[in-house]
Each structure stands twice: as C-alpha cells, then as structure tokens.
mmCIF file with all atom_site columns, C-alpha atoms in Angstrom:
data_model
loop_
_atom_site.group_PDB
_atom_site.id
_atom_site.type_symbol
_atom_site.label_atom_id
_atom_site.label_alt_id
_atom_site.label_comp_id
_atom_site.label_asym_id
_atom_site.label_entity_id
_atom_site.label_seq_id
_atom_site.pdbx_PDB_ins_code
_atom_site.Cartn_x
_atom_site.Cartn_y
_atom_site.Cartn_z
_atom_site.occupancy
_atom_site.B_iso_or_equiv
_atom_site.pdbx_formal_charge
_atom_site.auth_seq_id
_atom_site.auth_comp_id
_atom_site.auth_asym_id
_atom_site.auth_atom_id
_atom_site.pdbx_PDB_model_num
ATOM 1   C CA . UNK A 1 1   ? 5.578   14.009 -10.764 1.00 67.00 ? 1   UNK A CA 1
ATOM 2   C CA . UNK A 1 2   ? 3.976   12.833 -13.510 1.00 72.00 ? 2   UNK A CA 1
ATOM 3   C CA . UNK A 1 3   ? 3.840   15.310 -16.124 1.00 93.00 ? 3   UNK A CA 1
ATOM 4   C CA . UNK A 1 4   ? 1.128   13.844 -18.472 1.00 96.00 ? 4   UNK A CA 1
ATOM 5   C CA . UNK A 1 5   ? -0.753  11.003 -17.223 1.00 96.00 ? 5   UNK A CA 1
ATOM 6   C CA . UNK A 1 6   ? -3.116  8.747  -18.630 1.00 96.00 ? 6   UNK A CA 1
ATOM 7   C CA . UNK A 1 7   ? -5.813  5.397  -17.554 1.00 97.00 ? 7   UNK A CA 1
ATOM 8   C CA . UNK A 1 8   ? -5.610  2.943  -17.574 1.00 97.00 ? 8   UNK A CA 1
ATOM 9   C CA . UNK A 1 9   ? -2.180  1.892  -18.999 1.00 96.00 ? 9   UNK A CA 1
ATOM 10  C CA . UNK A 1 10  ? -3.729  -1.220 -20.072 1.00 97.00 ? 10  UNK A CA 1
ATOM 11  C CA . UNK A 1 11  ? -7.815  -1.559 -21.264 1.00 97.00 ? 11  UNK A CA 1
ATOM 12  C CA . UNK A 1 12  ? -9.112  -5.519 -22.437 1.00 98.00 ? 12  UNK A CA 1
ATOM 13  C CA . UNK A 1 13  ? -13.072 -5.266 -23.774 1.00 97.00 ? 13  UNK A CA 1
ATOM 14  C CA . UNK A 1 14  ? -15.485 -7.366 -26.104 1.00 97.00 ? 14  UNK A CA 1
ATOM 15  C CA . UNK A 1 15  ? -16.894 -5.972 -28.842 1.00 97.00 ? 15  UNK A CA 1
ATOM 16  C CA . UNK A 1 16  ? -19.211 -3.795 -28.860 1.00 97.00 ? 16  UNK A CA 1
ATOM 17  C CA . UNK A 1 17  ? -18.544 -2.389 -25.244 1.00 98.00 ? 17  UNK A CA 1
ATOM 18  C CA . UNK A 1 18  ? -17.799 1.183  -24.307 1.00 98.00 ? 18  UNK A CA 1
ATOM 19  C CA . UNK A 1 19  ? -14.806 2.328  -22.612 1.00 97.00 ? 19  UNK A CA 1
ATOM 20  C CA . UNK A 1 20  ? -13.326 5.613  -21.811 1.00 98.00 ? 20  UNK A CA 1
ATOM 21  C CA . UNK A 1 21  ? -9.811  6.484  -21.368 1.00 98.00 ? 21  UNK A CA 1
ATOM 22  C CA . UNK A 1 22  ? -8.568  9.644  -18.991 1.00 98.00 ? 22  UNK A CA 1
ATOM 23  C CA . UNK A 1 23  ? -5.747  12.539 -19.401 1.00 97.00 ? 23  UNK A CA 1
ATOM 24  C CA . UNK A 1 24  ? -4.823  14.704 -17.281 1.00 97.00 ? 24  UNK A CA 1
ATOM 25  C CA . UNK A 1 25  ? -1.313  16.779 -17.703 1.00 96.00 ? 25  UNK A CA 1
ATOM 26  C CA . UNK A 1 26  ? -0.027  19.380 -14.872 1.00 95.00 ? 26  UNK A CA 1
ATOM 27  C CA . UNK A 1 27  ? 2.546   21.370 -16.893 1.00 93.00 ? 27  UNK A CA 1
ATOM 28  C CA . UNK A 1 28  ? -0.056  24.442 -17.294 1.00 92.00 ? 28  UNK A CA 1
ATOM 29  C CA . UNK A 1 29  ? 0.207   23.745 -21.237 1.00 91.00 ? 29  UNK A CA 1
ATOM 30  C CA . UNK A 1 30  ? -2.923  24.972 -23.123 1.00 88.00 ? 30  UNK A CA 1
ATOM 31  C CA . UNK A 1 31  ? -3.484  22.098 -26.180 1.00 89.00 ? 31  UNK A CA 1
ATOM 32  C CA . UNK A 1 32  ? -4.081  18.645 -25.379 1.00 91.00 ? 32  UNK A CA 1
ATOM 33  C CA . UNK A 1 33  ? -4.015  15.809 -27.887 1.00 92.00 ? 33  UNK A CA 1
ATOM 34  C CA . UNK A 1 34  ? -5.066  12.588 -28.791 1.00 94.00 ? 34  UNK A CA 1
ATOM 35  C CA . UNK A 1 35  ? -3.322  9.958  -30.978 1.00 94.00 ? 35  UNK A CA 1
ATOM 36  C CA . UNK A 1 36  ? -3.537  6.773  -32.012 1.00 96.00 ? 36  UNK A CA 1
ATOM 37  C CA . UNK A 1 37  ? -0.404  4.440  -32.892 1.00 96.00 ? 37  UNK A CA 1
ATOM 38  C CA . UNK A 1 38  ? -1.273  1.085  -34.589 1.00 93.00 ? 38  UNK A CA 1
ATOM 39  C CA . UNK A 1 39  ? 0.479   -2.685 -34.795 1.00 91.00 ? 39  UNK A CA 1
ATOM 40  C CA . UNK A 1 40  ? 2.587   -0.751 -37.383 1.00 89.00 ? 40  UNK A CA 1
ATOM 41  C CA . UNK A 1 41  ? 3.471   2.059  -34.885 1.00 90.00 ? 41  UNK A CA 1
ATOM 42  C CA . UNK A 1 42  ? 2.397   4.529  -36.941 1.00 92.00 ? 42  UNK A CA 1
ATOM 43  C CA . UNK A 1 43  ? 1.242   7.420  -34.944 1.00 93.00 ? 43  UNK A CA 1
ATOM 44  C CA . UNK A 1 44  ? -1.884  9.766  -36.209 1.00 90.00 ? 44  UNK A CA 1
ATOM 45  C CA . UNK A 1 45  ? -3.219  12.494 -34.494 1.00 89.00 ? 45  UNK A CA 1
ATOM 46  C CA . UNK A 1 46  ? -7.582  12.060 -34.172 1.00 92.00 ? 46  UNK A CA 1
ATOM 47  C CA . UNK A 1 47  ? -7.924  15.082 -31.990 1.00 89.00 ? 47  UNK A CA 1
ATOM 48  C CA . UNK A 1 48  ? -6.713  18.816 -30.283 1.00 87.00 ? 48  UNK A CA 1
ATOM 49  C CA . UNK A 1 49  ? -8.570  20.953 -28.025 1.00 87.00 ? 49  UNK A CA 1
ATOM 50  C CA . UNK A 1 50  ? -6.960  24.244 -27.299 1.00 84.00 ? 50  UNK A CA 1
ATOM 51  C CA . UNK A 1 51  ? -8.422  25.948 -23.724 1.00 82.00 ? 51  UNK A CA 1
ATOM 52  C CA . UNK A 1 52  ? -10.997 23.223 -23.553 1.00 81.00 ? 52  UNK A CA 1
ATOM 53  C CA . UNK A 1 53  ? -12.326 23.928 -27.373 1.00 84.00 ? 53  UNK A CA 1
ATOM 54  C CA . UNK A 1 54  ? -11.313 21.455 -30.389 1.00 84.00 ? 54  UNK A CA 1
ATOM 55  C CA . UNK A 1 55  ? -9.524  22.687 -33.069 1.00 80.00 ? 55  UNK A CA 1
ATOM 56  C CA . UNK A 1 56  ? -8.340  19.182 -34.711 1.00 76.00 ? 56  UNK A CA 1
ATOM 57  C CA . UNK A 1 57  ? -10.916 16.366 -35.882 1.00 76.00 ? 57  UNK A CA 1
ATOM 58  C CA . UNK A 1 58  ? -9.148  14.056 -38.209 1.00 78.00 ? 58  UNK A CA 1
ATOM 59  C CA . UNK A 1 59  ? -11.294 11.767 -40.005 1.00 78.00 ? 59  UNK A CA 1
ATOM 60  C CA . UNK A 1 60  ? -12.322 9.644  -36.794 1.00 88.00 ? 60  UNK A CA 1
ATOM 61  C CA . UNK A 1 61  ? -15.409 7.487  -36.867 1.00 91.00 ? 61  UNK A CA 1
ATOM 62  C CA . UNK A 1 62  ? -18.120 9.633  -34.367 1.00 91.00 ? 62  UNK A CA 1
ATOM 63  C CA . UNK A 1 63  ? -17.794 6.409  -31.649 1.00 96.00 ? 63  UNK A CA 1
ATOM 64  C CA . UNK A 1 64  ? -14.676 8.566  -30.545 1.00 95.00 ? 64  UNK A CA 1
ATOM 65  C CA . UNK A 1 65  ? -15.940 11.489 -28.308 1.00 94.00 ? 65  UNK A CA 1
ATOM 66  C CA . UNK A 1 66  ? -13.133 13.475 -26.826 1.00 94.00 ? 66  UNK A CA 1
ATOM 67  C CA . UNK A 1 67  ? -14.234 16.030 -23.532 1.00 93.00 ? 67  UNK A CA 1
ATOM 68  C CA . UNK A 1 68  ? -12.128 18.309 -22.513 1.00 92.00 ? 68  UNK A CA 1
ATOM 69  C CA . UNK A 1 69  ? -14.050 19.677 -19.091 1.00 92.00 ? 69  UNK A CA 1
ATOM 70  C CA . UNK A 1 70  ? -10.887 21.965 -18.319 1.00 92.00 ? 70  UNK A CA 1
ATOM 71  C CA . UNK A 1 71  ? -7.445  22.759 -20.312 1.00 89.00 ? 71  UNK A CA 1
ATOM 72  C CA . UNK A 1 72  ? -5.709  20.597 -17.796 1.00 94.00 ? 72  UNK A CA 1
ATOM 73  C CA . UNK A 1 73  ? -8.151  17.446 -18.962 1.00 95.00 ? 73  UNK A CA 1
ATOM 74  C CA . UNK A 1 74  ? -8.589  15.707 -21.961 1.00 95.00 ? 74  UNK A CA 1
ATOM 75  C CA . UNK A 1 75  ? -10.551 12.314 -21.871 1.00 96.00 ? 75  UNK A CA 1
ATOM 76  C CA . UNK A 1 76  ? -12.145 9.974  -24.754 1.00 97.00 ? 76  UNK A CA 1
ATOM 77  C CA . UNK A 1 77  ? -14.898 7.992  -24.985 1.00 97.00 ? 77  UNK A CA 1
ATOM 78  C CA . UNK A 1 78  ? -15.111 4.973  -27.399 1.00 97.00 ? 78  UNK A CA 1
ATOM 79  C CA . UNK A 1 79  ? -18.518 4.037  -28.376 1.00 97.00 ? 79  UNK A CA 1
ATOM 80  C CA . UNK A 1 80  ? -19.399 0.215  -29.432 1.00 97.00 ? 80  UNK A CA 1
ATOM 81  C CA . UNK A 1 81  ? -16.304 -0.935 -29.927 1.00 97.00 ? 81  UNK A CA 1
ATOM 82  C CA . UNK A 1 82  ? -14.991 -2.621 -33.158 1.00 97.00 ? 82  UNK A CA 1
ATOM 83  C CA . UNK A 1 83  ? -11.640 -4.984 -33.620 1.00 96.00 ? 83  UNK A CA 1
ATOM 84  C CA . UNK A 1 84  ? -10.100 -2.557 -35.688 1.00 95.00 ? 84  UNK A CA 1
ATOM 85  C CA . UNK A 1 85  ? -9.564  0.007  -32.193 1.00 96.00 ? 85  UNK A CA 1
ATOM 86  C CA . UNK A 1 86  ? -7.294  -2.029 -30.804 1.00 97.00 ? 86  UNK A CA 1
ATOM 87  C CA . UNK A 1 87  ? -4.316  -0.091 -30.480 1.00 97.00 ? 87  UNK A CA 1
ATOM 88  C CA . UNK A 1 88  ? -2.351  2.251  -28.549 1.00 98.00 ? 88  UNK A CA 1
ATOM 89  C CA . UNK A 1 89  ? -3.863  5.244  -27.508 1.00 98.00 ? 89  UNK A CA 1
ATOM 90  C CA . UNK A 1 90  ? -1.931  8.315  -26.353 1.00 97.00 ? 90  UNK A CA 1
ATOM 91  C CA . UNK A 1 91  ? -3.055  11.936 -24.949 1.00 97.00 ? 91  UNK A CA 1
ATOM 92  C CA . UNK A 1 92  ? 0.302   14.558 -25.157 1.00 94.00 ? 92  UNK A CA 1
ATOM 93  C CA . UNK A 1 93  ? -0.329  18.272 -24.637 1.00 93.00 ? 93  UNK A CA 1
ATOM 94  C CA . UNK A 1 94  ? 2.084   21.549 -25.918 1.00 89.00 ? 94  UNK A CA 1
ATOM 95  C CA . UNK A 1 95  ? 2.035   25.105 -25.174 1.00 81.00 ? 95  UNK A CA 1
ATOM 96  C CA . UNK A 1 96  ? -0.707  26.752 -27.667 1.00 60.00 ? 96  UNK A CA 1
ATOM 97  C CA . UNK A 1 97  ? 1.939   28.616 -30.324 1.00 53.00 ? 97  UNK A CA 1
ATOM 98  C CA . UNK A 1 98  ? 4.379   26.873 -29.645 1.00 55.00 ? 98  UNK A CA 1
ATOM 99  C CA . UNK A 1 99  ? 3.691   23.432 -30.622 1.00 61.00 ? 99  UNK A CA 1
ATOM 100 C CA . UNK A 1 100 ? 7.512   22.152 -31.135 1.00 72.00 ? 100 UNK A CA 1
ATOM 101 C CA . UNK A 1 101 ? 7.681   20.137 -28.467 1.00 85.00 ? 101 UNK A CA 1
ATOM 102 C CA . UNK A 1 102 ? 5.170   17.559 -27.234 1.00 89.00 ? 102 UNK A CA 1
ATOM 103 C CA . UNK A 1 103 ? 5.103   15.988 -24.155 1.00 93.00 ? 103 UNK A CA 1
ATOM 104 C CA . UNK A 1 104 ? 3.295   12.109 -24.392 1.00 96.00 ? 104 UNK A CA 1
ATOM 105 C CA . UNK A 1 105 ? 1.584   10.332 -21.915 1.00 97.00 ? 105 UNK A CA 1
ATOM 106 C CA . UNK A 1 106 ? 2.864   6.289  -21.111 1.00 96.00 ? 106 UNK A CA 1
ATOM 107 C CA . UNK A 1 107 ? -0.281  5.317  -23.643 1.00 97.00 ? 107 UNK A CA 1
ATOM 108 C CA . UNK A 1 108 ? -3.090  3.346  -23.047 1.00 98.00 ? 108 UNK A CA 1
ATOM 109 C CA . UNK A 1 109 ? -3.197  -0.137 -24.622 1.00 97.00 ? 109 UNK A CA 1
ATOM 110 C CA . UNK A 1 110 ? -6.640  -0.792 -25.807 1.00 98.00 ? 110 UNK A CA 1
ATOM 111 C CA . UNK A 1 111 ? -7.064  -4.377 -26.672 1.00 97.00 ? 111 UNK A CA 1
ATOM 112 C CA . UNK A 1 112 ? -10.453 -5.306 -28.630 1.00 97.00 ? 112 UNK A CA 1
ATOM 113 C CA . UNK A 1 113 ? -11.861 -8.824 -28.270 1.00 97.00 ? 113 UNK A CA 1
ATOM 114 C CA . UNK B 2 1   ? -2.170  16.300 -48.589 1.00 58.00 ? 1   UNK B CA 1
ATOM 115 C CA . UNK B 2 2   ? 1.000   15.738 -46.683 1.00 65.00 ? 2   UNK B CA 1
ATOM 116 C CA . UNK B 2 3   ? 3.652   12.998 -46.803 1.00 84.00 ? 3   UNK B CA 1
ATOM 117 C CA . UNK B 2 4   ? 6.767   11.845 -44.661 1.00 90.00 ? 4   UNK B CA 1
ATOM 118 C CA . UNK B 2 5   ? 9.376   9.638  -45.830 1.00 93.00 ? 5   UNK B CA 1
ATOM 119 C CA . UNK B 2 6   ? 12.020  7.682  -43.520 1.00 96.00 ? 6   UNK B CA 1
ATOM 120 C CA . UNK B 2 7   ? 13.831  4.551  -43.846 1.00 96.00 ? 7   UNK B CA 1
ATOM 121 C CA . UNK B 2 8   ? 12.025  1.748  -41.753 1.00 95.00 ? 8   UNK B CA 1
ATOM 122 C CA . UNK B 2 9   ? 15.246  0.019  -40.446 1.00 97.00 ? 9   UNK B CA 1
ATOM 123 C CA . UNK B 2 10  ? 18.993  1.545  -39.394 1.00 97.00 ? 10  UNK B CA 1
ATOM 124 C CA . UNK B 2 11  ? 21.303  -0.887 -38.052 1.00 97.00 ? 11  UNK B CA 1
ATOM 125 C CA . UNK B 2 12  ? 24.812  0.482  -36.718 1.00 97.00 ? 12  UNK B CA 1
ATOM 126 C CA . UNK B 2 13  ? 27.436  -0.254 -34.327 1.00 97.00 ? 13  UNK B CA 1
ATOM 127 C CA . UNK B 2 14  ? 28.681  1.116  -31.046 1.00 97.00 ? 14  UNK B CA 1
ATOM 128 C CA . UNK B 2 15  ? 29.826  4.169  -30.331 1.00 97.00 ? 15  UNK B CA 1
ATOM 129 C CA . UNK B 2 16  ? 29.361  5.173  -34.111 1.00 97.00 ? 16  UNK B CA 1
ATOM 130 C CA . UNK B 2 17  ? 27.139  7.648  -35.867 1.00 97.00 ? 17  UNK B CA 1
ATOM 131 C CA . UNK B 2 18  ? 23.785  7.347  -37.534 1.00 98.00 ? 18  UNK B CA 1
ATOM 132 C CA . UNK B 2 19  ? 21.987  9.488  -39.899 1.00 98.00 ? 19  UNK B CA 1
ATOM 133 C CA . UNK B 2 20  ? 18.199  8.945  -40.260 1.00 98.00 ? 20  UNK B CA 1
ATOM 134 C CA . UNK B 2 21  ? 17.102  10.541 -42.883 1.00 97.00 ? 21  UNK B CA 1
ATOM 135 C CA . UNK B 2 22  ? 13.442  12.188 -43.727 1.00 97.00 ? 22  UNK B CA 1
ATOM 136 C CA . UNK B 2 23  ? 12.022  14.169 -46.944 1.00 96.00 ? 23  UNK B CA 1
ATOM 137 C CA . UNK B 2 24  ? 8.539   15.636 -46.869 1.00 94.00 ? 24  UNK B CA 1
ATOM 138 C CA . UNK B 2 25  ? 6.146   16.708 -48.804 1.00 90.00 ? 25  UNK B CA 1
ATOM 139 C CA . UNK B 2 26  ? 3.357   19.776 -47.130 1.00 82.00 ? 26  UNK B CA 1
ATOM 140 C CA . UNK B 2 27  ? 2.050   23.226 -47.685 1.00 81.00 ? 27  UNK B CA 1
ATOM 141 C CA . UNK B 2 28  ? 2.121   25.540 -45.355 1.00 81.00 ? 28  UNK B CA 1
ATOM 142 C CA . UNK B 2 29  ? 5.382   23.871 -43.776 1.00 86.00 ? 29  UNK B CA 1
ATOM 143 C CA . UNK B 2 30  ? 6.558   25.409 -40.526 1.00 86.00 ? 30  UNK B CA 1
ATOM 144 C CA . UNK B 2 31  ? 8.927   23.155 -38.892 1.00 90.00 ? 31  UNK B CA 1
ATOM 145 C CA . UNK B 2 32  ? 10.230  19.525 -38.128 1.00 93.00 ? 32  UNK B CA 1
ATOM 146 C CA . UNK B 2 33  ? 10.743  17.684 -35.392 1.00 93.00 ? 33  UNK B CA 1
ATOM 147 C CA . UNK B 2 34  ? 11.761  14.744 -34.038 1.00 96.00 ? 34  UNK B CA 1
ATOM 148 C CA . UNK B 2 35  ? 10.511  11.770 -31.227 1.00 96.00 ? 35  UNK B CA 1
ATOM 149 C CA . UNK B 2 36  ? 12.422  8.913  -29.959 1.00 98.00 ? 36  UNK B CA 1
ATOM 150 C CA . UNK B 2 37  ? 10.132  5.809  -28.877 1.00 98.00 ? 37  UNK B CA 1
ATOM 151 C CA . UNK B 2 38  ? 11.540  2.691  -27.138 1.00 97.00 ? 38  UNK B CA 1
ATOM 152 C CA . UNK B 2 39  ? 9.819   -0.113 -27.620 1.00 95.00 ? 39  UNK B CA 1
ATOM 153 C CA . UNK B 2 40  ? 6.385   -0.048 -24.595 1.00 93.00 ? 40  UNK B CA 1
ATOM 154 C CA . UNK B 2 41  ? 7.115   3.274  -24.168 1.00 96.00 ? 41  UNK B CA 1
ATOM 155 C CA . UNK B 2 42  ? 6.139   7.026  -24.899 1.00 96.00 ? 42  UNK B CA 1
ATOM 156 C CA . UNK B 2 43  ? 7.379   9.147  -27.947 1.00 96.00 ? 43  UNK B CA 1
ATOM 157 C CA . UNK B 2 44  ? 9.909   11.880 -26.457 1.00 96.00 ? 44  UNK B CA 1
ATOM 158 C CA . UNK B 2 45  ? 10.987  14.978 -27.649 1.00 93.00 ? 45  UNK B CA 1
ATOM 159 C CA . UNK B 2 46  ? 14.194  15.256 -29.163 1.00 95.00 ? 46  UNK B CA 1
ATOM 160 C CA . UNK B 2 47  ? 14.528  18.367 -31.459 1.00 93.00 ? 47  UNK B CA 1
ATOM 161 C CA . UNK B 2 48  ? 12.896  20.730 -33.300 1.00 91.00 ? 48  UNK B CA 1
ATOM 162 C CA . UNK B 2 49  ? 14.179  22.922 -36.323 1.00 93.00 ? 49  UNK B CA 1
ATOM 163 C CA . UNK B 2 50  ? 12.559  25.129 -37.738 1.00 90.00 ? 50  UNK B CA 1
ATOM 164 C CA . UNK B 2 51  ? 15.112  27.093 -39.668 1.00 93.00 ? 51  UNK B CA 1
ATOM 165 C CA . UNK B 2 52  ? 17.846  25.924 -42.670 1.00 96.00 ? 52  UNK B CA 1
ATOM 166 C CA . UNK B 2 53  ? 20.966  24.102 -40.488 1.00 96.00 ? 53  UNK B CA 1
ATOM 167 C CA . UNK B 2 54  ? 22.280  22.519 -37.693 1.00 96.00 ? 54  UNK B CA 1
ATOM 168 C CA . UNK B 2 55  ? 20.487  22.075 -34.533 1.00 93.00 ? 55  UNK B CA 1
ATOM 169 C CA . UNK B 2 56  ? 22.801  19.893 -31.864 1.00 93.00 ? 56  UNK B CA 1
ATOM 170 C CA . UNK B 2 57  ? 21.935  18.614 -28.663 1.00 88.00 ? 57  UNK B CA 1
ATOM 171 C CA . UNK B 2 58  ? 24.314  16.623 -26.764 1.00 92.00 ? 58  UNK B CA 1
ATOM 172 C CA . UNK B 2 59  ? 25.009  13.866 -28.420 1.00 96.00 ? 59  UNK B CA 1
ATOM 173 C CA . UNK B 2 60  ? 21.837  14.267 -31.078 1.00 96.00 ? 60  UNK B CA 1
ATOM 174 C CA . UNK B 2 61  ? 21.909  16.545 -34.018 1.00 97.00 ? 61  UNK B CA 1
ATOM 175 C CA . UNK B 2 62  ? 19.307  18.078 -36.179 1.00 97.00 ? 62  UNK B CA 1
ATOM 176 C CA . UNK B 2 63  ? 19.708  19.447 -39.241 1.00 98.00 ? 63  UNK B CA 1
ATOM 177 C CA . UNK B 2 64  ? 16.723  21.073 -41.598 1.00 97.00 ? 64  UNK B CA 1
ATOM 178 C CA . UNK B 2 65  ? 16.829  22.363 -45.578 1.00 97.00 ? 65  UNK B CA 1
ATOM 179 C CA . UNK B 2 66  ? 13.853  23.636 -46.180 1.00 95.00 ? 66  UNK B CA 1
ATOM 180 C CA . UNK B 2 67  ? 14.892  23.973 -50.004 1.00 94.00 ? 67  UNK B CA 1
ATOM 181 C CA . UNK B 2 68  ? 15.098  20.323 -49.915 1.00 95.00 ? 68  UNK B CA 1
ATOM 182 C CA . UNK B 2 69  ? 12.261  19.490 -47.893 1.00 95.00 ? 69  UNK B CA 1
ATOM 183 C CA . UNK B 2 70  ? 14.717  17.316 -45.949 1.00 96.00 ? 70  UNK B CA 1
ATOM 184 C CA . UNK B 2 71  ? 15.895  16.980 -42.972 1.00 97.00 ? 71  UNK B CA 1
ATOM 185 C CA . UNK B 2 72  ? 18.482  13.954 -40.573 1.00 98.00 ? 72  UNK B CA 1
ATOM 186 C CA . UNK B 2 73  ? 18.573  13.116 -36.950 1.00 98.00 ? 73  UNK B CA 1
ATOM 187 C CA . UNK B 2 74  ? 22.244  12.053 -36.435 1.00 98.00 ? 74  UNK B CA 1
ATOM 188 C CA . UNK B 2 75  ? 23.069  10.471 -33.434 1.00 98.00 ? 75  UNK B CA 1
ATOM 189 C CA . UNK B 2 76  ? 26.568  10.501 -32.261 1.00 97.00 ? 76  UNK B CA 1
ATOM 190 C CA . UNK B 2 77  ? 28.434  8.331  -30.014 1.00 97.00 ? 77  UNK B CA 1
ATOM 191 C CA . UNK B 2 78  ? 25.397  5.569  -30.019 1.00 98.00 ? 78  UNK B CA 1
ATOM 192 C CA . UNK B 2 79  ? 24.813  3.917  -27.350 1.00 98.00 ? 79  UNK B CA 1
ATOM 193 C CA . UNK B 2 80  ? 22.794  0.502  -27.058 1.00 97.00 ? 80  UNK B CA 1
ATOM 194 C CA . UNK B 2 81  ? 20.276  2.729  -25.156 1.00 97.00 ? 81  UNK B CA 1
ATOM 195 C CA . UNK B 2 82  ? 19.845  4.683  -28.528 1.00 98.00 ? 82  UNK B CA 1
ATOM 196 C CA . UNK B 2 83  ? 17.875  1.306  -29.714 1.00 98.00 ? 83  UNK B CA 1
ATOM 197 C CA . UNK B 2 84  ? 14.497  2.587  -30.220 1.00 98.00 ? 84  UNK B CA 1
ATOM 198 C CA . UNK B 2 85  ? 12.257  3.938  -32.736 1.00 97.00 ? 85  UNK B CA 1
ATOM 199 C CA . UNK B 2 86  ? 12.498  7.977  -34.396 1.00 98.00 ? 86  UNK B CA 1
ATOM 200 C CA . UNK B 2 87  ? 9.824   9.528  -36.001 1.00 97.00 ? 87  UNK B CA 1
ATOM 201 C CA . UNK B 2 88  ? 10.061  13.060 -37.810 1.00 96.00 ? 88  UNK B CA 1
ATOM 202 C CA . UNK B 2 89  ? 7.061   15.061 -37.732 1.00 93.00 ? 89  UNK B CA 1
ATOM 203 C CA . UNK B 2 90  ? 6.086   17.825 -39.843 1.00 91.00 ? 90  UNK B CA 1
ATOM 204 C CA . UNK B 2 91  ? 4.029   20.659 -38.339 1.00 84.00 ? 91  UNK B CA 1
ATOM 205 C CA . UNK B 2 92  ? 1.772   22.777 -39.993 1.00 77.00 ? 92  UNK B CA 1
ATOM 206 C CA . UNK B 2 93  ? 2.096   26.469 -39.565 1.00 65.00 ? 93  UNK B CA 1
ATOM 207 C CA . UNK B 2 94  ? -1.176  28.094 -37.454 1.00 61.00 ? 94  UNK B CA 1
ATOM 208 C CA . UNK B 2 95  ? -1.743  24.882 -36.882 1.00 62.00 ? 95  UNK B CA 1
ATOM 209 C CA . UNK B 2 96  ? -1.015  22.280 -33.902 1.00 65.00 ? 96  UNK B CA 1
ATOM 210 C CA . UNK B 2 97  ? -1.367  19.610 -36.350 1.00 73.00 ? 97  UNK B CA 1
ATOM 211 C CA . UNK B 2 98  ? 1.834   17.516 -36.311 1.00 82.00 ? 98  UNK B CA 1
ATOM 212 C CA . UNK B 2 99  ? 1.782   14.714 -38.754 1.00 87.00 ? 99  UNK B CA 1
ATOM 213 C CA . UNK B 2 100 ? 4.512   12.023 -37.954 1.00 91.00 ? 100 UNK B CA 1
ATOM 214 C CA . UNK B 2 101 ? 6.485   10.250 -40.208 1.00 91.00 ? 101 UNK B CA 1
ATOM 215 C CA . UNK B 2 102 ? 6.241   6.439  -40.211 1.00 92.00 ? 102 UNK B CA 1
ATOM 216 C CA . UNK B 2 103 ? 9.428   5.811  -38.001 1.00 95.00 ? 103 UNK B CA 1
ATOM 217 C CA . UNK B 2 104 ? 12.938  4.181  -38.343 1.00 97.00 ? 104 UNK B CA 1
ATOM 218 C CA . UNK B 2 105 ? 13.975  1.308  -36.026 1.00 97.00 ? 105 UNK B CA 1
ATOM 219 C CA . UNK B 2 106 ? 17.149  1.559  -35.050 1.00 98.00 ? 106 UNK B CA 1
ATOM 220 C CA . UNK B 2 107 ? 19.292  -0.901 -33.790 1.00 98.00 ? 107 UNK B CA 1
ATOM 221 C CA . UNK B 2 108 ? 22.581  -0.881 -32.249 1.00 98.00 ? 108 UNK B CA 1
ATOM 222 C CA . UNK B 2 109 ? 24.855  -3.660 -32.000 1.00 97.00 ? 109 UNK B CA 1
ATOM 223 C CA . UNK B 2 110 ? 27.809  -4.453 -29.999 1.00 96.00 ? 110 UNK B CA 1
#
C-alpha cells in the first residue's frame, strides 16, 4: 500500500486553466504539506495542515488554495495557471509532534503551456 | 530569516566514503534532517539530528554541531545506487515548517 499517494502524476495544461491535485495518506499522520520543487530542484514549503487546520501558509499566490476535507487528505487547487507554475508539486505528511521525518508522495509534474 | 548552504555537486568513487556538509543560519533551530532524492523520484528521509553528535544508520551517518550551526551526512561503502541529490533540512521549533537546502548532487563513479 502506498503511504502517501497523489494524483495525477503528470499534468499538462494551458495557461489560464484551473486544475487540482489530490493527495491522500494512510499513515494516520496528523500533518500534511504541499511542497513545490522548481527546475533547479529547490524544494519549498507552500502549505501545512494539521488535523484539517491550516498552520503554515508561505507566500504563495492566492491562486493556490489548499483544501483538507479530513486529516488524511490534502488537495491543492490552482486557478488561472501561469507558465511560472510549472514545477513538481509534492505532497507529504508527518506526525504532529515529531516532524522529524516526512513521507513524500511521488510528485505531480505540472507543465503549463 | 534563515539559510542553508551545501555544496552543489560532489563526485566520489564506488566503495569510498563521502561527506556532504550543511551549514545553516536560523533562529529557533530545532533539528536537522537529511533526505535523499533520486532523479524523477520523491525525497526520502534518511536521518534526523536534534542533539550534537553522530547518528548512525547502516552505511549512512549524520552529524550535528549546534554550536557551529553545522552538520554533515556521511556515506560509507558507496554504491552506484547512492547517486542522487541529498538535501539537508532545518526544522524550526514549535512549528512543522522545515526549510530545505538547495541540495547536493552526488555522483558515484566506478
């Protein structure tokens, strides 16, 4: 069983479109994250949720909106996609009190054309 | 603010030992993690240090000196499959925010 799974794995879309990436974890973790990895492999946190509550919101354009229906799911919706949004987006999860080890999903490679 | 520095690339010979350094500047430092990422793959956790000293896990060891704001990842008996990018990541106490370094691309050659 996959611990952290995200879909889709690849996403190619045109500028201006709206798209969503889904993430689910079956580890029973309380905290989930979205990270963005750019073409230079720089990995930067975007959002963090703990038990469905937003606890970290980095300087991300408000076109990006995370949604956590329950603590096992954290989806990412992106409106009005821009070329600069092209990147690999990783979902991850960790225990609430011990964010010493994060488990990452396989990533979603988003290409905006 | 905070910053992490690690070498961008390292090359080492199969069977040898390699050390990847990480220096950081941050307030509220809580611990240092290391992650491995193969090309096209997801980051996978290797180790975490909250206290000074060496943590050993098989062929991999990680060291932390809080007073020097410095840590390293030591890989022994290098194998070709160890060719990957290695990221150090700083955790700030009280929050789940972990800031990643820019990564070190390790190439293991025969």
